[in-house]
Tab-separated table of C-alpha atoms in Angstrom:
chain	number	residue	atom	x	y	z
A	1	MET	CA	0.000	0.000	0.000
A	2	PHE	CA	2.883	2.339	0.831
A	3	TYR	CA	4.505	1.637	-2.543
A	4	LEU	CA	1.247	2.428	-4.315
A	5	SER	CA	0.924	5.612	-2.295
A	6	ASN	CA	4.389	6.741	-3.371
A	7	ASN	CA	3.549	6.107	-6.995
A	8	LEU	CA	0.353	8.115	-6.726
A	9	TRP	CA	2.230	11.116	-5.315
A	10	ILE	CA	4.845	10.903	-8.059
A	11	LEU	CA	2.101	10.533	-10.650
A	12	LEU	CA	0.435	13.676	-9.289
A	13	ALA	CA	3.701	15.613	-9.680
A	14	PHE	CA	4.112	14.315	-13.231
A	15	GLY	CA	0.533	15.222	-14.010
A	16	ALA	CA	0.966	18.810	-12.812
A	17	TYR	CA	4.134	19.211	-14.846
A	18	LEU	CA	2.687	17.704	-18.015
A	19	ALA	CA	-0.441	19.826	-17.688
A	20	LEU	CA	1.760	22.937	-17.630
A	21	MET	CA	3.578	21.813	-20.786
A	22	MET	CA	0.266	21.162	-22.562
A	23	ALA	CA	-1.050	24.583	-21.521
A	24	ILE	CA	2.017	26.230	-23.050
A	25	GLY	CA	1.366	24.282	-26.249
A	26	VAL	CA	-2.241	25.473	-26.455
A	27	TYR	CA	-1.262	29.097	-25.718
A	28	SER	CA	1.514	29.031	-28.330
A	29	MET	CA	-0.845	27.590	-30.932
A	30	LYS	CA	-2.783	30.878	-30.903
A	31	ARG	CA	0.417	32.791	-31.690
A	32	SER	CA	1.635	30.483	-34.483
A	33	LYS	CA	-0.183	31.844	-37.526
A	34	THR	CA	2.552	31.655	-40.171
A	35	SER	CA	5.380	29.269	-41.041
A	36	GLU	CA	7.897	31.774	-39.630
A	37	ASP	CA	5.983	31.737	-36.349
A	38	TYR	CA	5.839	27.943	-36.335
A	39	PHE	CA	9.539	27.391	-37.120
A	40	LEU	CA	11.302	30.462	-35.667
A	41	GLY	CA	8.749	32.114	-33.382
A	42	GLY	CA	8.905	35.253	-35.535
A	43	ARG	CA	12.568	35.738	-34.536
A	44	SER	CA	11.357	37.111	-31.205
A	45	LEU	CA	13.216	35.064	-28.575
A	46	SER	CA	14.595	36.897	-25.557
A	47	GLY	CA	18.096	36.193	-24.272
A	48	TRP	CA	16.970	34.010	-21.375
A	49	VAL	CA	14.530	31.934	-23.424
A	50	ALA	CA	16.991	31.462	-26.308
A	51	ALA	CA	19.843	30.412	-24.017
A	52	MET	CA	17.857	28.046	-21.811
A	53	SER	CA	16.015	26.584	-24.785
A	54	ALA	CA	19.224	25.982	-26.749
A	55	GLN	CA	20.965	24.261	-23.840
A	56	ALA	CA	17.938	22.265	-22.689
A	57	SER	CA	17.288	21.016	-26.227
A	58	ASP	CA	21.000	20.268	-26.545
A	59	MET	CA	21.523	18.034	-23.530
A	60	SER	CA	18.433	15.785	-23.586
A	61	GLY	CA	18.019	12.732	-21.361
A	62	TRP	CA	21.689	12.090	-22.081
A	63	LEU	CA	22.666	14.709	-19.494
A	64	LEU	CA	20.725	13.132	-16.625
A	65	MET	CA	20.828	9.495	-17.730
A	66	GLY	CA	23.455	8.745	-20.380
A	67	LEU	CA	26.395	10.726	-18.939
A	68	PRO	CA	25.924	9.846	-15.231
A	69	GLY	CA	25.283	6.235	-16.273
A	70	ALA	CA	28.498	6.086	-18.306
A	71	ILE	CA	30.562	7.449	-15.404
A	72	TYR	CA	28.805	5.151	-12.913
A	73	ALA	CA	29.529	2.103	-15.078
A	74	LEU	CA	33.008	2.922	-16.396
A	75	GLY	CA	34.519	5.560	-14.095
A	76	THR	CA	35.754	9.133	-14.429
A	77	GLY	CA	37.536	8.288	-17.679
A	78	GLN	CA	34.204	9.243	-19.290
A	79	VAL	CA	34.487	12.906	-18.226
A	80	TRP	CA	36.378	13.787	-21.398
A	81	ILE	CA	33.063	13.833	-23.257
A	82	ALA	CA	31.852	16.564	-20.899
A	83	VAL	CA	35.094	18.502	-21.412
A	84	GLY	CA	34.660	18.356	-25.175
A	85	LEU	CA	31.013	19.427	-24.971
A	86	ALA	CA	31.810	22.369	-22.686
A	87	VAL	CA	34.480	23.644	-25.077
A	88	GLY	CA	32.191	23.088	-28.063
A	89	THR	CA	29.352	25.026	-26.424
A	90	ILE	CA	31.612	27.967	-25.599
A	91	LEU	CA	32.972	28.130	-29.161
A	92	ASN	CA	29.529	27.758	-30.710
A	93	TRP	CA	28.065	30.648	-28.735
A	94	THR	CA	31.217	32.769	-29.073
A	95	ILE	CA	32.063	32.491	-32.772
A	96	VAL	CA	28.961	31.096	-34.519
A	97	SER	CA	25.798	32.458	-32.887
A	98	SER	CA	25.940	36.133	-33.846
A	99	ARG	CA	27.274	35.647	-37.353
A	100	LEU	CA	24.769	32.911	-38.188
A	101	ARG	CA	21.894	35.035	-36.855
A	102	ARG	CA	22.983	37.935	-39.048
A	103	TYR	CA	23.727	35.853	-42.118
A	104	THR	CA	20.452	33.883	-42.122
A	105	GLU	CA	18.418	37.079	-41.927
A	106	ARG	CA	20.357	38.678	-44.774
A	107	CYS	CA	20.101	35.493	-46.889
A	108	GLY	CA	16.433	35.778	-47.787
A	109	ASN	CA	15.318	35.621	-44.131
A	110	SER	CA	16.122	31.886	-44.092
A	111	LEU	CA	13.884	29.952	-41.698
A	112	THR	CA	15.799	26.657	-41.714
A	113	LEU	CA	19.385	25.479	-42.060
A	114	PRO	CA	18.779	23.837	-45.490
A	115	GLU	CA	17.185	27.055	-46.749
A	116	PHE	CA	20.179	29.037	-45.496
A	117	PHE	CA	22.595	26.759	-47.342
A	118	GLU	CA	20.625	27.176	-50.559
A	119	ASN	CA	20.387	30.968	-50.256
A	120	ARG	CA	23.968	31.426	-49.087
A	121	PHE	CA	25.412	29.572	-52.092
A	122	GLU	CA	22.767	30.597	-54.675
A	123	ASP	CA	22.046	26.934	-55.264
A	124	LYS	CA	19.552	26.781	-58.125
A	125	SER	CA	20.024	22.992	-58.392
A	126	ARG	CA	18.480	22.444	-54.905
A	127	VAL	CA	21.201	19.892	-54.132
A	128	LEU	CA	22.128	21.503	-50.809
A	129	ARG	CA	18.538	21.851	-49.673
A	130	VAL	CA	17.602	18.275	-50.572
A	131	ALA	CA	20.809	16.682	-49.241
A	132	SER	CA	20.632	18.513	-45.905
A	133	SER	CA	16.928	17.693	-45.526
A	134	VAL	CA	17.627	14.000	-46.137
A	135	PHE	CA	20.408	13.949	-43.536
A	136	ILE	CA	18.123	15.718	-41.047
A	137	MET	CA	15.448	13.072	-41.578
A	138	ILE	CA	17.903	10.187	-41.184
A	139	PHE	CA	19.783	11.362	-38.120
A	140	PHE	CA	16.890	13.037	-36.305
A	141	LEU	CA	14.819	9.875	-36.516
A	142	VAL	CA	17.569	8.175	-34.499
A	143	TYR	CA	17.950	11.179	-32.176
A	144	THR	CA	14.217	11.481	-31.539
A	145	ALA	CA	14.066	7.745	-30.882
A	146	SER	CA	16.699	8.219	-28.161
A	147	GLY	CA	14.458	10.773	-26.465
A	148	PHE	CA	11.425	8.520	-26.645
A	149	SER	CA	13.523	5.625	-25.304
A	150	ALA	CA	14.772	7.713	-22.383
A	151	GLY	CA	11.201	8.735	-21.538
A	152	ALA	CA	10.068	5.119	-21.623
A	153	SER	CA	12.938	4.087	-19.332
A	154	LEU	CA	11.920	6.802	-16.878
A	155	PHE	CA	8.236	5.830	-16.744
A	156	SER	CA	9.033	2.127	-16.705
A	157	SER	CA	11.593	2.442	-13.904
A	158	VAL	CA	9.492	4.722	-11.687
A	159	PHE	CA	6.069	3.145	-12.104
A	160	GLY	CA	7.049	-0.420	-13.003
A	161	ILE	CA	4.912	-0.387	-16.140
A	162	ASP	CA	5.641	-2.177	-19.399
A	163	TYR	CA	8.307	-0.465	-21.551
A	164	THR	CA	6.055	-0.227	-24.610
A	165	VAL	CA	3.215	1.379	-22.641
A	166	ALA	CA	5.686	3.811	-21.069
A	167	LEU	CA	7.068	4.634	-24.522
A	168	LEU	CA	3.569	5.379	-25.815
A	169	ILE	CA	2.824	7.768	-22.918
A	170	GLY	CA	6.049	9.731	-23.259
A	171	ALA	CA	5.855	10.018	-27.039
A	172	ALA	CA	2.208	11.124	-26.922
A	173	VAL	CA	2.841	14.043	-24.560
A	174	ILE	CA	5.819	15.345	-26.545
A	175	LEU	CA	3.884	15.000	-29.783
A	176	ILE	CA	0.818	16.906	-28.584
A	177	TYR	CA	2.410	20.170	-27.475
A	178	THR	CA	4.892	20.219	-30.377
A	179	PHE	CA	2.049	19.512	-32.817
A	180	LEU	CA	-0.013	22.364	-31.395
A	181	GLY	CA	2.389	25.188	-30.652
A	182	GLY	CA	5.435	24.771	-32.871
A	183	PHE	CA	8.621	26.704	-32.108
A	184	LEU	CA	7.218	28.994	-29.419
A	185	ALA	CA	5.776	26.049	-27.513
A	186	VAL	CA	9.059	24.181	-27.793
A	187	CYS	CA	11.171	27.154	-26.660
A	188	TRP	CA	8.973	28.161	-23.722
A	189	THR	CA	8.656	24.585	-22.502
A	190	ASP	CA	12.426	24.233	-22.891
A	191	PHE	CA	12.869	27.425	-20.849
A	192	VAL	CA	10.938	25.893	-17.945
A	193	GLN	CA	12.618	22.535	-18.450
A	194	GLY	CA	16.127	24.024	-18.420
A	195	PHE	CA	15.579	25.349	-14.907
A	196	MET	CA	14.092	22.056	-13.754
A	197	MET	CA	17.105	20.153	-15.075
A	198	ILE	CA	19.649	22.302	-13.261
A	199	ILE	CA	17.673	22.277	-9.997
A	200	SER	CA	17.402	18.484	-10.104
A	201	LEU	CA	21.125	18.155	-10.677
A	202	MET	CA	22.028	20.499	-7.837
A	203	VAL	CA	19.751	18.984	-5.190
A	204	VAL	CA	20.106	15.196	-5.356
A	205	PRO	CA	23.859	14.499	-5.144
A	206	PHE	CA	24.318	16.741	-2.121
A	207	ILE	CA	21.454	15.118	-0.222
A	208	ALA	CA	22.955	11.731	-1.094
A	209	ILE	CA	26.336	12.807	0.338
A	210	LYS	CA	24.635	13.953	3.546
A	211	MET	CA	22.873	10.587	3.884
A	212	MET	CA	26.180	8.736	3.452
A	213	GLY	CA	27.706	10.659	6.352
A	214	GLY	CA	29.356	13.537	4.541
A	215	MET	CA	32.030	13.990	1.905
A	216	GLY	CA	34.665	12.182	3.969
A	217	GLU	CA	32.626	8.992	4.223
A	218	THR	CA	31.623	9.207	0.570
A	219	THR	CA	35.255	9.563	-0.515
A	220	ALA	CA	36.223	6.593	1.656
A	221	ILE	CA	33.590	4.427	-0.048
A	222	LEU	CA	34.830	5.487	-3.487
A	223	ASN	CA	38.455	4.828	-2.580
A	224	SER	CA	37.545	1.340	-1.435
A	225	MET	CA	36.462	0.543	-5.000
A	226	GLY	CA	40.006	0.928	-6.318
A	227	VAL	CA	41.950	3.878	-7.695
A	228	ASN	CA	40.940	3.293	-11.297
A	229	PHE	CA	37.359	4.491	-10.828
A	230	LEU	CA	38.463	7.993	-9.802
A	231	ASP	CA	41.343	8.146	-12.303
A	232	PRO	CA	40.270	10.025	-15.485
A	233	THR	CA	42.880	8.141	-17.494
A	234	TYR	CA	41.040	4.845	-16.912
A	235	SER	CA	37.665	3.644	-18.233
A	236	GLY	CA	36.109	0.365	-17.193
A	237	GLY	CA	39.338	-0.566	-15.420
A	238	GLU	CA	41.442	-0.183	-18.566
A	239	LYS	CA	43.978	2.513	-19.359
A	240	LEU	CA	42.713	5.027	-21.892
A	241	GLY	CA	44.751	5.495	-25.049
A	242	ALA	CA	45.093	8.668	-27.103
A	243	ILE	CA	42.357	7.527	-29.519
A	244	ASP	CA	39.950	6.925	-26.612
A	245	ILE	CA	40.431	10.441	-25.215
A	246	ILE	CA	40.284	12.063	-28.670
A	247	SER	CA	37.063	10.168	-29.410
A	248	GLN	CA	35.475	11.711	-26.321
A	249	ILE	CA	36.785	15.272	-26.655
A	250	VAL	CA	35.859	15.410	-30.350
A	251	TRP	CA	32.178	15.376	-29.314
A	252	GLY	CA	32.555	19.153	-29.007
A	253	LEU	CA	32.834	19.499	-32.799
A	254	GLY	CA	29.267	18.272	-33.121
A	255	TYR	CA	27.841	21.575	-31.907
A	256	PHE	CA	28.672	23.381	-35.133
A	257	GLY	CA	26.252	21.146	-37.020
A	258	MET	CA	23.299	20.679	-34.671
A	259	PRO	CA	20.170	22.042	-36.442
A	260	HIS	CA	18.049	22.155	-33.246
A	261	ILE	CA	20.698	24.333	-31.533
A	262	LEU	CA	21.639	26.505	-34.517
A	263	VAL	CA	17.983	27.364	-35.138
A	264	ARG	CA	17.931	29.071	-31.706
A	265	PHE	CA	20.679	31.401	-32.870
A	266	MET	CA	18.611	32.228	-35.934
A	267	ALA	CA	15.551	33.055	-33.800
A	268	ILE	CA	17.103	35.449	-31.239
A	269	LYS	CA	15.541	38.899	-31.291
A	270	ASP	CA	18.572	41.229	-31.542
A	271	SER	CA	22.243	41.830	-30.737
A	272	LYS	CA	21.733	42.661	-27.071
A	273	GLU	CA	19.825	39.444	-26.516
A	274	ILE	CA	22.590	37.406	-28.180
A	275	ARG	CA	25.201	38.786	-25.795
A	276	LYS	CA	22.957	37.963	-22.854
A	277	SER	CA	22.175	34.493	-24.189
A	278	ARG	CA	25.854	33.711	-24.647
A	279	ILE	CA	26.690	34.302	-20.988
A	280	ILE	CA	23.640	32.431	-19.670
A	281	ALA	CA	24.228	29.417	-21.930
A	282	ILE	CA	27.927	29.058	-21.129
A	283	VAL	CA	27.356	29.286	-17.365
A	284	TRP	CA	24.466	26.794	-17.580
A	285	VAL	CA	26.421	24.200	-19.544
A	286	ILE	CA	29.513	24.332	-17.332
A	287	ILE	CA	27.442	23.894	-14.159
A	288	SER	CA	25.174	21.174	-15.574
A	289	LEU	CA	27.933	19.066	-17.119
A	290	SER	CA	30.102	19.311	-13.996
A	291	ILE	CA	27.302	18.222	-11.676
A	292	ALA	CA	26.135	15.456	-14.048
A	293	CYS	CA	29.645	13.955	-13.903
A	294	PHE	CA	29.677	14.407	-10.123
A	295	LEU	CA	26.308	12.665	-9.956
A	296	GLY	CA	27.683	9.543	-11.626
A	297	ILE	CA	30.526	9.439	-9.095
A	298	ILE	CA	28.257	9.931	-6.069
A	299	GLY	CA	25.837	7.333	-7.406
A	300	LYS	CA	28.648	4.770	-7.402
A	301	ALA	CA	29.135	5.282	-3.662
A	302	PHE	CA	25.410	5.566	-2.899
A	303	PHE	CA	24.655	2.145	-4.401
A	304	ALA	CA	27.881	0.486	-3.258
A	305	ASN	CA	25.955	-2.239	-1.420
A	306	ALA	CA	23.512	-2.903	-4.290
A	307	PRO	CA	25.286	-2.053	-7.572
A	308	LEU	CA	23.318	-1.387	-10.744
A	309	THR	CA	24.151	-3.478	-13.801
A	310	GLY	CA	23.482	-3.503	-17.554
A	311	ASN	CA	21.118	-0.847	-18.918
A	312	ASP	CA	20.055	-0.070	-15.323
A	313	THR	CA	23.232	1.982	-14.947
A	314	GLU	CA	21.590	4.696	-17.066
A	315	ASN	CA	18.846	4.880	-14.417
A	316	VAL	CA	21.263	5.719	-11.587
A	317	PHE	CA	19.795	9.215	-11.143
A	318	ILE	CA	16.223	7.919	-11.226
A	319	ASN	CA	17.019	5.271	-8.612
A	320	MET	CA	18.761	7.820	-6.379
A	321	ILE	CA	15.735	10.138	-6.446
A	322	THR	CA	13.309	7.305	-5.692
A	323	GLU	CA	15.448	5.943	-2.853
A	324	ILE	CA	16.076	9.338	-1.239
A	325	PHE	CA	12.669	10.983	-1.455
A	326	SER	CA	10.276	8.030	-1.429
A	327	ASN	CA	12.004	5.369	0.661
A	328	ARG	CA	14.124	7.397	3.085
A	329	LEU	CA	12.559	10.858	3.456
A	330	GLY	CA	8.955	9.841	2.776
A	331	ILE	CA	8.172	12.837	0.547
A	332	PRO	CA	7.452	11.210	-2.837
A	333	PHE	CA	5.704	14.281	-4.258
A	334	ILE	CA	8.973	16.272	-4.010
A	335	GLY	CA	10.769	13.304	-5.520
A	336	GLY	CA	8.226	13.348	-8.331
A	337	LEU	CA	8.905	17.023	-9.030
A	338	ILE	CA	12.640	16.331	-9.184
A	339	LEU	CA	12.019	13.362	-11.467
A	340	CYS	CA	10.260	15.850	-13.711
A	341	GLY	CA	13.724	17.364	-14.233
A	342	ILE	CA	14.698	14.160	-16.020
A	343	LEU	CA	11.454	14.181	-17.954
A	344	ALA	CA	12.198	17.810	-18.831
A	345	ALA	CA	15.615	16.887	-20.194
A	346	ILE	CA	14.079	14.203	-22.376
A	347	MET	CA	11.178	16.282	-23.665
A	348	SER	CA	13.216	19.430	-24.320
A	349	THR	CA	15.336	17.680	-26.929
A	350	ALA	CA	12.758	15.379	-28.498
A	351	ASP	CA	10.364	18.268	-29.172
A	352	SER	CA	13.092	20.315	-30.870
A	353	GLN	CA	14.094	17.381	-33.016
A	354	LEU	CA	10.516	16.817	-34.116
A	355	LEU	CA	10.151	20.455	-35.087
A	356	VAL	CA	13.407	20.671	-37.050
A	357	THR	CA	12.576	17.456	-38.900
A	358	ALA	CA	9.136	18.847	-39.720
A	359	SER	CA	10.676	22.052	-41.035
A	360	ALA	CA	13.152	20.122	-43.200
A	361	ILE	CA	10.383	18.120	-44.829
A	362	SER	CA	7.621	20.744	-45.101
A	363	GLU	CA	9.602	23.967	-45.613
A	364	ASP	CA	12.607	22.608	-47.483
A	365	LEU	CA	11.221	19.664	-49.458
A	366	TYR	CA	7.496	20.332	-49.794
A	367	LYS	CA	7.568	24.106	-50.331
A	368	GLY	CA	11.153	24.354	-51.546
A	369	VAL	CA	10.963	21.625	-54.175
A	370	ILE	CA	7.451	20.190	-54.611
A	371	ASN	CA	4.998	23.103	-54.152
A	372	LYS	CA	6.763	26.466	-54.227
A	373	ASN	CA	3.483	28.389	-54.029
A	374	ALA	CA	2.223	26.666	-50.874
A	375	SER	CA	0.266	29.025	-48.602
A	376	ASP	CA	1.073	29.546	-44.925
A	377	LYS	CA	-2.101	27.696	-43.992
A	378	SER	CA	-1.166	24.625	-46.021
A	379	MET	CA	2.407	24.783	-44.706
A	380	LEU	CA	1.189	24.680	-41.107
A	381	ARG	CA	-1.036	21.712	-41.951
A	382	VAL	CA	1.797	19.829	-43.667
A	383	SER	CA	4.181	20.623	-40.801
A	384	ARG	CA	1.839	19.146	-38.219
A	385	ILE	CA	1.265	16.026	-40.325
A	386	VAL	CA	5.039	15.563	-40.611
A	387	VAL	CA	5.456	15.898	-36.825
A	388	LEU	CA	2.931	13.090	-36.441
A	389	VAL	CA	4.563	10.800	-39.028
A	390	VAL	CA	8.089	11.336	-37.686
A	391	SER	CA	6.865	10.575	-34.162
A	392	VAL	CA	5.413	7.262	-35.305
A	393	ILE	CA	8.651	6.190	-37.043
A	394	ALA	CA	10.812	7.258	-34.080
A	395	PHE	CA	8.439	5.344	-31.807
A	396	ILE	CA	9.002	2.199	-33.870
A	397	ILE	CA	12.800	2.619	-33.701
A	398	ALA	CA	12.599	3.097	-29.912
A	399	LEU	CA	10.523	-0.061	-29.391
A	400	ASN	CA	13.691	-2.071	-28.747
A	401	PRO	CA	14.532	-1.450	-25.041
A	402	ASP	CA	18.079	-2.758	-25.603
A	403	ASN	CA	19.000	0.302	-27.684
A	404	GLY	CA	21.068	2.305	-25.186
A	405	ILE	CA	20.441	6.052	-24.929
A	406	MET	CA	24.165	6.754	-25.148
A	407	ASP	CA	24.550	4.776	-28.390
A	408	LEU	CA	21.545	6.378	-30.119
A	409	VAL	CA	22.653	9.905	-29.195
A	410	SER	CA	26.254	9.165	-30.189
A	411	ASN	CA	25.266	8.058	-33.703
A	412	ALA	CA	22.992	11.018	-34.384
A	413	TRP	CA	25.437	13.544	-32.902
A	414	SER	CA	28.237	12.304	-35.135
A	415	GLY	CA	26.026	12.394	-38.206
A	416	PHE	CA	24.971	16.012	-37.769
A	417	GLY	CA	28.394	17.225	-36.705
A	418	SER	CA	30.034	15.688	-39.776
A	419	ALA	CA	27.385	16.588	-42.379
A	420	PHE	CA	26.639	20.154	-41.281
A	421	GLY	CA	29.433	21.350	-38.964
A	422	PRO	CA	32.116	21.998	-41.604
A	423	VAL	CA	29.571	23.549	-43.998
A	424	VAL	CA	28.240	25.967	-41.359
A	425	LEU	CA	31.724	27.084	-40.336
A	426	MET	CA	33.011	27.550	-43.874
A	427	ALA	CA	29.784	29.217	-45.026
A	428	ILE	CA	30.073	31.980	-42.452
A	429	PHE	CA	33.871	32.273	-42.168
A	430	TRP	CA	35.507	31.419	-45.526
A	431	ARG	CA	34.793	33.806	-48.363
A	432	LYS	CA	35.888	31.391	-51.102
A	433	THR	CA	33.511	28.556	-50.218
A	434	THR	CA	31.557	27.469	-53.296
A	435	ARG	CA	28.248	25.681	-53.768
A	436	THR	CA	29.967	22.580	-55.123
A	437	GLY	CA	32.465	22.595	-52.273
A	438	ALA	CA	29.688	22.883	-49.685
A	439	ALA	CA	27.742	20.041	-51.311
A	440	ALA	CA	30.831	17.810	-51.456
A	441	GLY	CA	31.648	18.493	-47.799
A	442	MET	CA	28.116	17.870	-46.595
A	443	ILE	CA	27.583	14.642	-48.528
A	444	GLY	CA	31.112	13.380	-47.889
A	445	GLY	CA	30.964	14.066	-44.151
A	446	GLY	CA	27.526	12.513	-43.703
A	447	LEU	CA	28.335	9.407	-45.765
A	448	THR	CA	31.598	8.923	-43.869
A	449	VAL	CA	29.646	8.517	-40.627
A	450	ILE	CA	27.229	6.031	-42.202
A	451	LEU	CA	30.152	4.049	-43.650
A	452	TRP	CA	32.155	4.239	-40.412
A	453	ASP	CA	29.362	3.234	-38.014
A	454	TYR	CA	26.953	1.061	-39.990
A	455	ILE	CA	28.695	-0.777	-42.852
A	456	PRO	CA	30.479	-3.955	-41.678
A	457	PHE	CA	33.697	-5.207	-43.255
A	458	GLY	CA	34.442	-8.800	-42.362
A	459	GLY	CA	31.806	-8.698	-39.647
A	460	LYS	CA	33.092	-5.474	-38.034
A	461	THR	CA	32.518	-1.779	-38.712
A	462	ILE	CA	35.441	0.622	-39.048
A	463	ALA	CA	34.386	2.120	-35.699
A	464	ASP	CA	34.768	-1.287	-34.058
A	465	MET	CA	38.137	-1.915	-35.692
A	466	THR	CA	39.703	1.471	-34.909
A	467	GLY	CA	37.922	2.545	-31.720
A	468	LEU	CA	37.789	6.089	-33.148
A	469	TYR	CA	34.521	8.022	-32.859
A	470	SER	CA	33.127	8.613	-36.352
A	471	LEU	CA	32.741	12.361	-35.776
A	472	ALA	CA	36.524	12.805	-36.016
A	473	PRO	CA	36.988	11.362	-39.528
A	474	GLY	CA	33.574	12.596	-40.686
A	475	PHE	CA	34.256	16.215	-39.704
A	476	ALA	CA	37.818	16.125	-41.099
A	477	ILE	CA	36.777	14.652	-44.450
A	478	GLY	CA	33.892	17.120	-44.768
A	479	LEU	CA	36.212	20.064	-44.081
A	480	ILE	CA	38.914	18.864	-46.478
A	481	LEU	CA	36.393	18.279	-49.279
A	482	ILE	CA	34.935	21.783	-48.891
A	483	VAL	CA	38.366	23.417	-49.169
A	484	VAL	CA	39.744	21.263	-52.001
A	485	VAL	CA	36.596	21.267	-54.148
A	486	SER	CA	36.025	25.012	-53.611
A	487	LEU	CA	39.556	25.791	-54.797
A	488	PHE	CA	39.076	23.800	-58.008
A	489	THR	CA	35.550	24.889	-58.962
A	490	ALA	CA	33.995	28.127	-60.203
A	491	LYS	CA	34.482	31.071	-57.872
A	492	PRO	CA	31.542	32.510	-55.884
A	493	SER	CA	29.511	35.187	-57.654
A	494	GLU	CA	30.061	38.865	-56.963
A	495	LYS	CA	26.729	38.988	-55.159
A	496	MET	CA	27.799	36.169	-52.818
A	497	LEU	CA	31.103	37.886	-52.103
A	498	GLU	CA	29.447	41.253	-51.466
A	499	LEU	CA	26.988	39.690	-49.020
A	500	PHE	CA	29.815	37.891	-47.203
A	501	ASP	CA	31.765	41.170	-46.895
A	502	GLU	CA	28.663	42.971	-45.653
A	503	VAL	CA	28.056	40.397	-42.926
A	504	GLU	CA	31.770	40.388	-42.046
A	505	LYS	CA	31.841	44.163	-41.751
A	506	ASN	CA	28.674	44.460	-39.668
A	507	LYS	CA	30.014	42.889	-36.456
A	508	GLU	CA	27.309	44.376	-34.252
A	509	PHE	CA	26.843	41.253	-32.119
C-alpha cells in the first residue's frame, strides 16, 4: 500500500508538470499563424529563453541518464566527453551564434538550415537543400528515438509499467504540445525545463552525500572501489589510449552542425539578446555538465551495497531520487517534481528534433521543391502532419529497449556534426567557399559517418576496428572536401562575395 501511495504522489507531480507543458502548447498555438511563427517564433526570442532553450534542447536525457550512467559504469575516464562538450558550447556561442543570426536574416530571411545553405550559395540545383533535408530526416529519426527511449525508461523504472506502454505515454505528450504550438511552444517549454534540469542536478547528489555521512565517508567508499574508478585516465578498469580520449573530446565538434541548436541562434531577437544568451548558456552548460559527472561518481558510492548493472546503470539518477525521497525521506511528491527534471531533459530535446525534422520536410522539401506556391495555412497543416509521421517512425525505432540512450545519441550527434558542422563554419567564415564545395563536404561528411558506423567489413565496422569516434573522420573529411573542391571549382559570384563582406563588416553582435 505504501509503494502504491508513493507512486500516486509521483504521478500527481508528473501530471501537474505535463499539464503545464500542454497549456504552453495550447497558448503558443494561438500565436503560431505563419510558417515563420511555427519554425522560428517570428525571430522574437529573448536572451533568457533562447539560451535556456538551446541548452535544454542540446543536452536531452543524455545529461541526466546517459552521462551519469556512463561514469557510474566505467569511471571518471568518461568525463572527457563533458570537457569536449563544454568547449564546443563555448565556441559555438562565441564564434557562430551572432554571425549565423545575421547571415540567415540577410540570406532571404532563411527559416531553416537547409534554406540558409541554398540561399547562401545561390544553389539553383536544390542539391544543398535536398541533401541537408535528407540527412536531417535520417539522423533526427535516431535522435528522436533516443528521447522517446529515455522517456520510456523513466516511466518504466518509476512506475514499473511495461516499456512499450511507457514509450507510448512519453511520445504522446511530446507530440501533442509540439504539434499544437510549434517553435514557441518548444522554446517556452524548454525554458521551464532548463531550470528544472539544473535544480534536479544540484539537489540530489548533495542530499545523497549527507545521507552517506558527509564527503569524507563518501570519498572513503569510493576509494575502497580501487583507484581506477576515480582516475580520469582509466575507463572500465582499462587505461585510456590517445584515440579513446580524442574520441570523447571530439564530441565538441558536433555543436557546429546541430540544427536544433543553430535554429535558436537564428531566432534570437537582436544583438543585445545574443550577448545575454551567450553568458547564460555558457554558465548553464559548465554547471550542468560538472554536476552530471559528479552525480555519476556519487551514485557509485550511494549504491555500493547494491550495484546497478546492464542498462540499469543509465537509471542511476532515477534510482537515487526514488530511494532518497520516497524510501528514506517519505516525501514522494517532491521526488516526483525532481524526477520531472529528467522528464524535462528528455522532452526538451525530443520536441526540438521533431520540429526541425518537420521544417526540413515541409519547408525545405514540400515548399522548396514540390509546391513552391504553398500558402502559410497549407504549410502549417503539412508541418503538423510531418510531426505526427516522424513521431510514429521514431516510436518504432525506440521499441527495442536494448537500444542504449548513449549509443543512439552518439550516432545522431556524429552524423549532424560531420554533415553540417564543416559547412556551417566555412559558409560563415571562408569567403571562397563554393556551392559545389559545400555540397561535397556535406555529402562526404555525412556518408563517412554512415560508412564508419553502420557498414560492416568482415563482420566489423570501421568504428569497431579502430575505436575512433566517427565524428573525427567525418568532420575532417567534410572540411577537407569543402576546401579542395572550392579551390578547383567556379568562384563565388560577386553577389555572394558582397553579401559575405557585408556580414563580415557588420560585427554588431
